[in-house]
Amino acid sequence: GHVTDFAGKKLVNLAKVGVELEDGGKKAKKITELRNKKYETMTGWVKELLGDKVTKVQLTPRRTSEPLILTSPQHGVSANMYRIMKGQTLGEKSTDSSQVKRVLEVNHLHPLIDEVFKRVQVDPKDETAEQILLSLYDIAALQSGFEVADTTAFSRRVGRLLRTSVDISADAGNINEDVSEFEAQIAEEEAEQQESDDKKAEEGEKTEAGAAEGADNEEL
């Protein structure tokens, strides 16, 4: 069977939900309760946005620098086990990644999550908040070993976020190229080439004239 404890300590699977790193007593539990209440509007908004992609959204108890962490239910299939199952069945439908239950843990201390929280408080339909959260979710999926269902949508969202981060319109198309500088350069090169050709032709004519004059002198 599986090893469940070591040196008197219970082992915990960090890929599963329900990790408790410390017990600070009644006060700490009360703080956790009040914290969850403060952010329940945002966690509910995240669950509604992601829909069936996750079974539950909650604040993470982990000390992490990541904005989001994807875990599996205690008795669910982990990302690693999913990869093993998929490899064994050669990608049959029975191992469709959408069937793997996921729990999303949110790091409320991360600046991006804090920004999402503030935006959602003002406007639950904030498009920027949605784009940030969806991008962070896909990143979390990749980091946890899950698949990104729609890689095209993911790449487009990241592209839009990168554009707005440098004050470029999210919907901006390709810029209009001004080729006049290249045309001027081509014209200059062509003029130089023509001048060189004319000079060579002139030198050639002088050489021929000199040769003809030399031949006339010899006949005399």
Coordinates of C-alpha atoms in Angstrom, one line a residue, residues 206-220:
K206 CA 38.5 55.8 -75.5
T207 CA 40.5 52.6 -75.6
E208 CA 39.0 51.6 -78.9
A209 CA 39.7 55.1 -80.3
G210 CA 43.3 54.9 -79.1
A211 CA 43.8 51.5 -80.7
A212 CA 42.4 52.7 -84.0
E213 CA 44.7 55.7 -84.0
G214 CA 47.7 53.5 -83.3
A215 CA 46.8 51.2 -86.3
D216 CA 46.5 54.3 -88.6
N217 CA 50.0 55.4 -87.6
E218 CA 51.5 52.0 -88.3
E219 CA 50.1 52.1 -91.8
L220 CA 51.7 55.4 -92.5

